[in-house]
Each structure stands twice: as structure tokens, then as C-alpha cells.
Amino acid sequence: MRSLRQIHLYLGCIFAPLLIYFSISGAWQTFRFNDVPKGPDGEKATLRLALRALSNPHRNSTLPGYSAKTSQSVSFSAAAALM
């Protein structure tokens, strides 16, 4: 029983931050905070660009900074499915 609790603890340390990240990025996409306005809006546009980049794992199964067309990862998709 003790080893089962340790395994649960270690898996929780890995998956809990991922679940929190995906739930937060899903929430800001629900309220469309990641949409970038067409005109330059100063600091708001910079924040929205950052939110858009951080939404890539949630939307495209890619890490921030990678292209959705060329770098979809089977291992990333498997990890998301495990969550």
C-alpha cells in the first residue's frame, strides 16, 4: 500500500501542473483572451501575443515556439491523453 501511495505522489507531481496549465489555458481561450487585435494596442497586444503562444499546447499539441504544421509530437499527444 505504501508503494502505491508513493507512485500516486510521483505521478501527481508530474500531472498536477500539466492539468492546472491546461485548465487555465482552456479558460483564457474560452473568454478569447488569446485573440490578438488587428491594430497595435501596446501592452495589451504583447500580453495577448504571449497568451496566444502559451495556448499552443492546448490548441495544436505543440510546445510554445514550435510550428503547428511541422512539429506535432506523438509523445506529447500521448501525454495529453494520459492526463
CSV table of C-alpha atoms in Angstrom, one decimal:
chain,number,residue,atom,x,y,z
A,1,MET,CA,0.0,0.0,0.0
A,2,ARG,CA,2.8,2.4,0.8
A,3,SER,CA,4.4,1.9,-2.7
A,4,LEU,CA,1.1,2.6,-4.3
A,5,ARG,CA,0.9,5.9,-2.4
A,6,GLN,CA,4.4,6.8,-3.5
A,7,ILE,CA,3.6,6.1,-7.1
A,8,HIS,CA,0.5,8.2,-6.8
A,9,LEU,CA,2.5,11.0,-5.2
A,10,TYR,CA,5.1,11.0,-8.0
A,11,LEU,CA,2.5,10.9,-10.8
A,12,GLY,CA,0.7,13.7,-9.1
A,13,CYS,CA,3.9,15.8,-9.1
A,14,ILE,CA,4.1,15.3,-12.9
A,15,PHE,CA,0.5,15.6,-13.9
A,16,ALA,CA,-0.9,18.1,-11.5
A,17,PRO,CA,1.0,21.1,-13.0
A,18,LEU,CA,0.0,19.9,-16.5
A,19,LEU,CA,-3.6,19.7,-15.6
A,20,ILE,CA,-3.5,23.2,-14.0
A,21,TYR,CA,-1.8,24.6,-17.1
A,22,PHE,CA,-4.3,23.0,-19.5
A,23,SER,CA,-7.3,24.2,-17.4
A,24,ILE,CA,-6.0,27.8,-17.2
A,25,SER,CA,-5.1,27.9,-20.9
A,26,GLY,CA,-8.6,26.5,-21.8
A,27,ALA,CA,-10.2,29.1,-19.6
A,28,TRP,CA,-8.5,32.0,-21.3
A,29,GLN,CA,-9.3,30.6,-24.6
A,30,THR,CA,-13.0,30.3,-23.6
A,31,PHE,CA,-13.0,34.0,-22.9
A,32,ARG,CA,-10.9,34.6,-26.0
A,33,PHE,CA,-8.1,36.4,-24.2
A,34,ASN,CA,-5.6,34.8,-26.6
A,35,ASP,CA,-7.1,36.6,-29.7
A,36,VAL,CA,-4.8,39.3,-30.9
A,37,PRO,CA,-6.4,42.6,-32.1
A,38,LYS,CA,-5.6,43.7,-35.6
A,39,GLY,CA,-4.2,47.2,-34.6
A,40,PRO,CA,-1.2,47.6,-32.3
A,41,ASP,CA,-2.6,48.2,-28.8
A,42,GLY,CA,0.7,48.4,-26.9
A,43,GLU,CA,0.9,46.3,-23.7
A,44,LYS,CA,-2.4,44.6,-24.2
A,45,ALA,CA,-1.2,43.2,-27.6
A,46,THR,CA,2.0,42.0,-26.1
A,47,LEU,CA,0.1,40.2,-23.3
A,48,ARG,CA,-2.3,38.7,-25.9
A,49,LEU,CA,0.6,37.5,-28.0
A,50,ALA,CA,2.1,35.8,-25.0
A,51,LEU,CA,-1.2,34.1,-24.2
A,52,ARG,CA,-1.5,33.0,-27.8
A,53,ALA,CA,1.9,31.4,-27.7
A,54,LEU,CA,1.2,29.7,-24.4
A,55,SER,CA,-2.0,28.3,-25.9
A,56,ASN,CA,-0.1,26.2,-28.5
A,57,PRO,CA,0.0,23.1,-26.4
A,58,HIS,CA,-3.7,23.3,-25.8
A,59,ARG,CA,-4.7,24.1,-29.4
A,60,ASN,CA,-2.1,22.4,-31.6
A,61,SER,CA,-0.4,19.8,-29.5
A,62,THR,CA,2.9,21.6,-29.8
A,63,LEU,CA,5.2,23.3,-27.4
A,64,PRO,CA,5.4,27.1,-27.3
A,65,GLY,CA,7.7,28.4,-30.0
A,66,TYR,CA,7.1,25.5,-32.4
A,67,SER,CA,5.0,25.5,-35.6
A,68,ALA,CA,1.8,23.5,-35.5
A,69,LYS,CA,2.3,22.3,-39.1
A,70,THR,CA,5.8,20.8,-38.7
A,71,SER,CA,6.3,19.7,-35.1
A,72,GLN,CA,3.3,17.8,-33.8
A,73,SER,CA,4.5,15.2,-31.4
A,74,VAL,CA,3.0,11.8,-30.9
A,75,SER,CA,4.6,11.6,-27.4
A,76,PHE,CA,3.0,15.0,-26.5
A,77,SER,CA,-0.3,13.8,-27.7
A,78,ALA,CA,0.1,10.6,-25.6
A,79,ALA,CA,0.9,12.6,-22.5
A,80,ALA,CA,-2.1,14.8,-23.0
A,81,ALA,CA,-4.3,11.7,-23.4
A,82,LEU,CA,-2.9,10.3,-20.2
A,83,MET,CA,-3.8,13.5,-18.4
